[in-house]
Amino acid sequence: MNIKNFSLALVLSLAGTSVFAQQKMSKEAIDKKVDALLSKMTIEEKVGQMAQITLDVIGKGKDRYTSDEPFSLDKKETEKALLQYHVGSVLNTSNNRARTPQVWYNIINEIQNVAVKKGKNKIPVIYGVDEVHGATYTAGATMFPQQIGQAATFNRALVKEGASVTAYETRASAIPWNFSPILDLGADPRFPRQWESFGEDPFLVAQLGKEMIKGLEGDNNDVSNPFKVASSIKHFLGYQVPVSGKDRTPAIISDQALREYHLPAFKAAVDAGAKTIMINSGLINGVPVHANYKILTKLLREELGFKGLVVTDWGDIENLHKRDRVAKDNKEAVMMAINAGIDMSMIAYNYEPFCDDLVALVKEGKVKQSRIDDAVRNILRVKYELNLFEKPTTNIKDYPKFGSKEFEKVAYDAAAESMTLLKNNNNTLPLSKTAKVLVTGPNANSMRTLNGAWTYSWQGEKVEEFATKYNTIVKAIQNKVGAVNVTYLPGVSYKMDGKYFEDFADKMDETIAAAKNADVVVLCLGENTYTETPGNLSDLYISDLQTELAKKLAATGKTIVLVLNEGRPRVISKFEKNMSAILQSYLPGNFGGDAIADVLYGDVNPSGKLPYTYPQFPNALFTYYHKPSESRETTEGVYNYDADYNPQYVFGHGLSYTTFSYSDIKLSSNTLKKGETLEISVNVSNTGKVAGKESVLLYISDLVAHDISPDVKRLRGFDKIDLKAGETKTVTFKIKPEDIAYVNAELVTTTGEGEFTIQLGNKKANFNYTP
Ligand code: BGC
């Protein structure tokens, strides 16, 4: 080989990143470039950078809300937005529909050509999309379990790997910015986005959030790497706990609770270097978060030290006026939000009033020039960090692993590890491969329900069109045990063009009749797909028709295996006791059907654990970290009574086909002092007959907290281990005083003096903290 060929080969062999070899710019170099650019920009150009519009606004079509198909840019509208108004960012897909990577390349490349080649300052657009469980809006992309299922894996490495695949496939779609991860606390099972969270525990959310950021942005947050994207942690903060349980309705959260439960994940993410943040669309204590200076500037910028870009949620500046009525008109709304600390407005549609009003506000001195400069600095910095000035568009041709088997395996592994076995009476599972099964229920034959919303479209209604090559639950079971052993009848079906909660009896009588000829019934219940306000819920019980189907099947006396496929824990207590086994699959993604079948027939040993408390009654909603008064045992006296702590299944519950035993808790000391580290170890043994994975959860209870009543216990560590039959491993945790601290009534984070109890499996030990 000649020298020229040799060096080419060398370049091509460099860790697969050769085609992109480039130097990461230092922070100082970026700051210099940003300042130089800023000094050349007019106020109109700066304000334009702060505007973000949805793709349909510049698509050819009859209005701003829909575009013609096939999609093409409207030249006049594009130039108006990007050149006349200098709009700096575009988001979302058009017509609420996934596109192929090639189409994405064509669209974004054309947008960049206008912004960079025709724009006076040659500033690339930053394109953002919600790739929350894989590249949502890209046809052929790898779809992972939704975050709630990923949380159930308790597997940090899997979460990170999945995010890394998502970053790759997002860039393969020419998109550099991902509105993910969701760091909301999923503490309310009524909320229509609980499944987008990592569940109810602040520590779990923080830990997995960090992993997801690392997967998306890279270990050193070097997003100039063309296989990485800028993440956007959201929705800052307290978004998922409105009083009504319904999306974008008011939340009442004390400052203490905000800091104790909702802040830690965001703090951890800011410390992990997340590049951008999206704001909570709702109200806290009556004040819209988008207008809250204390939260957006005092807390986020000054206290947490966040240095990145702050973007609104959809239309939320306009909402200050139109929805929340804290501003008399759009102009006042813009003033409030920008002065509170917003850098970029996800305007979505009508960008002209935002731009015109903000320019006027600066000229009138109502928004300081320095505030605008700070905002634009934050935006330009991310654009430089993403290397968009050098390479405004990435191209699918450089991403050979897009949709590959290698990536699919990561998604399958995550789905398999998320499977959570809630009940298994008399070892009903695993099933024999020769058993005659009736597979039924509205979730049995649906790719849509396996994936959930944010899959090929916002509400997930287009999944069947894009996911034809993957297996539904019934298909995966047929593949495994042969079609002759499997009868499928829906019993109940969802109305596919109706509201997500609408269902109808679909051959219910035939289904009950067919059950009589089966050895086992695999009953697949749950929910159809939804997110945000369309997913609001008025009754947490699973639907009446699904309840009827379950009860009628139970009346046949057959063994029933209930497979749950749902975004939030719908109450099943009306028939739970009649089910022999129950498998929670959450929203496992395109490989969910295969993973479910593998668990049902024992090819995979389940190892998921519930990342939330599964309620038994709609009026009895708890988190596991409730106060002692919520779970008192009998109060003695003349009037004996119990506090009703009665979840269906507790947080962290999840069975296996093997058994684990915990022994030998050892502490490095019985006392912990300021500045010290306590080492806690425990032996975990696989005492059953098959290999299995176990998530070891470390709970610590502060027995007396002196002012705020302490939570009964809190998760302070977890680790997932793999054990062969008969094998024992020692798991060690290191705990510092700050790891067991709480926020006191004066909002100070403090570690209470006195006794603490450690719980690992069914073993306990105590230690003392003395400052
Ligand atoms: C959602 C966000 C999302 C945004 C952009 C909003 O309605 O609340 O989570 O990132 O839309 O699609």
Coordinates of N, CA and C in Angstrom, one line a residue, residues 204-286:
L204 N -33.0 7.1 42.9 CA -33.0 6.3 41.7 C -33.1 7.2 40.4
V205 N -33.9 8.2 40.5 CA -34.0 9.2 39.4 C -32.7 9.9 39.2
A206 N -32.1 10.3 40.3 CA -30.8 11.0 40.1 C -29.7 10.1 39.5
Q207 N -29.6 8.9 40.0 CA -28.6 8.0 39.6 C -28.8 7.6 38.1
L208 N -30.0 7.3 37.7 CA -30.2 6.9 36.3 C -30.2 8.1 35.4
G209 N -30.6 9.2 35.9 CA -30.6 10.4 35.1 C -29.1 10.8 34.7
K210 N -28.2 10.6 35.7 CA -26.8 10.9 35.4 C -26.3 9.9 34.3
E211 N -26.7 8.7 34.4 CA -26.2 7.7 33.4 C -26.8 8.0 32.0
M212 N -28.0 8.5 32.0 CA -28.6 8.8 30.7 C -27.9 10.0 30.1
I213 N -27.5 11.0 30.9 CA -26.8 12.1 30.4 C -25.4 11.7 29.8
K214 N -24.8 10.8 30.6 CA -23.5 10.4 30.1 C -23.6 9.6 28.8
G215 N -24.6 8.8 28.7 CA -24.9 8.1 27.4 C -25.2 9.0 26.3
L216 N -25.9 10.1 26.5 CA -26.3 11.0 25.5 C -25.1 12.0 25.1
E217 N -24.5 12.5 26.2 CA -23.5 13.5 25.9 C -22.0 13.0 25.9
G218 N -21.8 11.8 26.4 CA -20.5 11.3 26.5 C -19.9 11.5 27.9
D219 N -18.9 10.7 28.3 CA -18.4 10.8 29.7 C -17.9 12.2 30.0
N220 N -17.3 12.8 29.0 CA -16.7 14.1 29.3 C -17.6 15.3 28.7
N221 N -18.8 14.9 28.4 CA -19.8 15.9 27.8 C -19.2 16.6 26.6
D222 N -18.4 15.9 25.8 CA -17.9 16.4 24.6 C -18.9 16.2 23.5
V223 N -19.8 17.1 23.3 CA -20.8 16.9 22.3 C -20.4 17.4 20.9
S224 N -19.1 17.7 20.8 CA -18.6 17.9 19.4 C -18.4 16.6 18.7
N225 N -18.3 15.5 19.6 CA -18.3 14.2 19.1 C -19.6 13.9 18.3
P226 N -19.5 13.6 17.0 CA -20.8 13.5 16.2 C -21.6 12.3 16.5
F227 N -21.2 11.5 17.5 CA -22.1 10.4 18.0 C -22.8 10.8 19.3
K228 N -22.6 12.0 19.7 CA -23.3 12.4 20.9 C -24.2 13.6 20.6
V229 N -25.1 13.8 21.6 CA -26.0 15.0 21.4 C -26.1 15.8 22.7
A230 N -26.6 17.0 22.6 CA -26.8 17.8 23.8 C -28.1 17.2 24.5
S231 N -28.1 17.0 25.8 CA -29.3 16.5 26.4 C -30.1 17.7 26.9
S232 N -31.3 17.5 27.3 CA -32.1 18.5 27.9 C -32.9 17.9 29.1
I233 N -32.4 18.2 30.3 CA -33.1 17.6 31.4 C -34.4 18.4 31.6
K234 N -35.4 17.6 32.0 CA -36.7 18.3 32.1 C -37.6 17.5 33.1
H235 N -38.7 18.1 33.6 CA -39.1 19.5 33.4 C -38.9 20.2 34.7
F236 N -38.0 21.1 34.8 CA -37.5 21.8 36.0 C -38.6 22.6 36.6
L237 N -39.2 22.3 37.7 CA -39.1 21.2 38.6 C -40.4 21.0 39.3
G238 N -40.6 19.8 39.8 CA -41.9 19.5 40.5 C -43.1 19.3 39.5
Y239 N -42.8 19.0 38.2 CA -43.8 18.9 37.2 C -44.9 17.8 37.4
Q240 N -44.5 16.7 38.0 CA -45.4 15.5 37.9 C -46.3 15.3 39.2
V241 N -46.3 16.4 40.0 CA -47.1 16.2 41.2 C -48.2 17.2 41.4
P242 N -49.0 17.6 40.4 CA -50.1 18.5 40.6 C -51.1 17.9 41.6
V243 N -51.8 18.7 42.3 CA -52.8 18.2 43.2 C -53.8 17.3 42.6
S244 N -54.3 17.6 41.4 CA -55.4 16.8 40.8 C -54.8 15.6 40.1
G245 N -53.5 15.5 39.9 CA -52.9 14.3 39.2 C -53.0 14.5 37.7
K246 N -53.5 15.7 37.3 CA -53.7 15.9 35.8 C -52.6 16.9 35.3
D247 N -52.3 16.7 34.0 CA -51.2 17.4 33.4 C -51.4 18.9 33.5
R248 N -50.4 19.7 33.8 CA -50.4 21.1 33.7 C -51.5 21.8 34.5
T249 N -51.7 21.2 35.7 CA -52.6 21.8 36.6 C -51.8 22.1 37.9
P250 N -52.3 22.9 38.8 CA -51.5 23.5 39.9 C -50.9 22.4 40.8
A251 N -49.7 22.6 41.2 CA -49.1 21.8 42.3 C -48.9 22.7 43.5
I252 N -49.0 22.1 44.7 CA -48.7 22.8 45.9 C -47.5 22.0 46.5
I253 N -46.4 22.6 46.5 CA -45.2 21.9 47.0 C -44.4 22.9 47.9
S254 N -44.2 22.4 49.2 CA -43.5 23.3 50.1 C -42.0 23.4 49.6
D255 N -41.4 24.4 50.0 CA -40.0 24.6 49.7 C -39.1 23.4 50.2
Q256 N -39.5 22.9 51.4 CA -38.8 21.8 52.0 C -39.0 20.6 51.1
A257 N -40.2 20.3 50.6 CA -40.4 19.1 49.8 C -39.8 19.2 48.4
L258 N -39.8 20.5 47.9 CA -39.2 20.7 46.6 C -37.7 20.3 46.7
R259 N -37.1 20.7 47.7 CA -35.6 20.5 47.9 C -35.3 19.0 48.3
E260 N -36.2 18.5 49.1 CA -35.9 17.1 49.6 C -36.1 16.1 48.5
Y261 N -37.2 16.2 47.7 CA -37.6 15.2 46.7 C -37.3 15.5 45.3
H262 N -37.6 16.8 44.9 CA -37.6 17.1 43.5 C -36.3 17.6 42.9
L263 N -35.6 18.3 43.8 CA -34.3 18.9 43.4 C -33.1 18.0 43.2
P264 N -33.0 16.9 44.0 CA -31.7 16.1 43.9 C -31.4 15.6 42.5
A265 N -32.4 15.2 41.8 CA -32.0 14.6 40.4 C -31.5 15.8 39.5
F266 N -32.1 16.9 39.6 CA -31.7 18.1 38.8 C -30.3 18.5 39.2
K267 N -30.1 18.5 40.5 CA -28.7 18.9 41.0 C -27.7 18.0 40.5
A268 N -28.0 16.7 40.6 CA -27.0 15.7 40.1 C -26.8 15.9 38.6
A269 N -27.8 16.2 37.9 CA -27.7 16.3 36.4 C -26.9 17.6 36.1
V270 N -27.1 18.6 36.8 CA -26.3 19.9 36.6 C -24.8 19.6 36.9
D271 N -24.6 18.9 38.0 CA -23.2 18.5 38.3 C -22.6 17.6 37.2
A272 N -23.5 16.8 36.6 CA -23.0 15.9 35.5 C -22.8 16.6 34.2
G273 N -23.1 17.9 34.2 CA -22.7 18.7 33.0 C -23.8 18.8 31.9
A274 N -25.1 18.4 32.3 CA -26.1 18.5 31.2 C -26.1 19.9 30.6
K275 N -26.2 19.9 29.2 CA -26.0 21.1 28.5 C -27.2 22.0 28.5
T276 N -28.4 21.5 28.6 CA -29.6 22.3 28.5 C -30.7 21.8 29.5
I277 N -31.6 22.7 29.7 CA -32.7 22.3 30.7 C -34.0 22.8 30.2
M278 N -35.1 22.1 30.4 CA -36.4 22.5 30.0 C -37.3 22.7 31.3
I279 N -38.1 23.7 31.2 CA -38.8 24.2 32.4 C -40.2 23.6 32.5
N280 N -40.6 23.3 33.8 CA -42.0 22.8 34.1 C -43.1 23.7 33.6
S281 N -44.0 23.2 32.9 CA -45.0 23.9 32.2 C -46.1 24.3 33.2
G282 N -46.1 23.8 34.5 CA -47.2 24.1 35.4 C -47.0 25.2 36.4
L283 N -47.8 25.2 37.4 CA -47.7 26.2 38.5 C -47.3 25.5 39.8
I284 N -46.4 26.2 40.5 CA -46.2 25.7 41.9 C -46.6 26.8 42.8
N285 N -47.4 26.4 43.8 CA -48.0 27.4 44.8 C -48.5 28.6 44.1
G286 N -49.2 28.4 43.0 CA -49.9 29.4 42.2 C -49.1 30.2 41.2

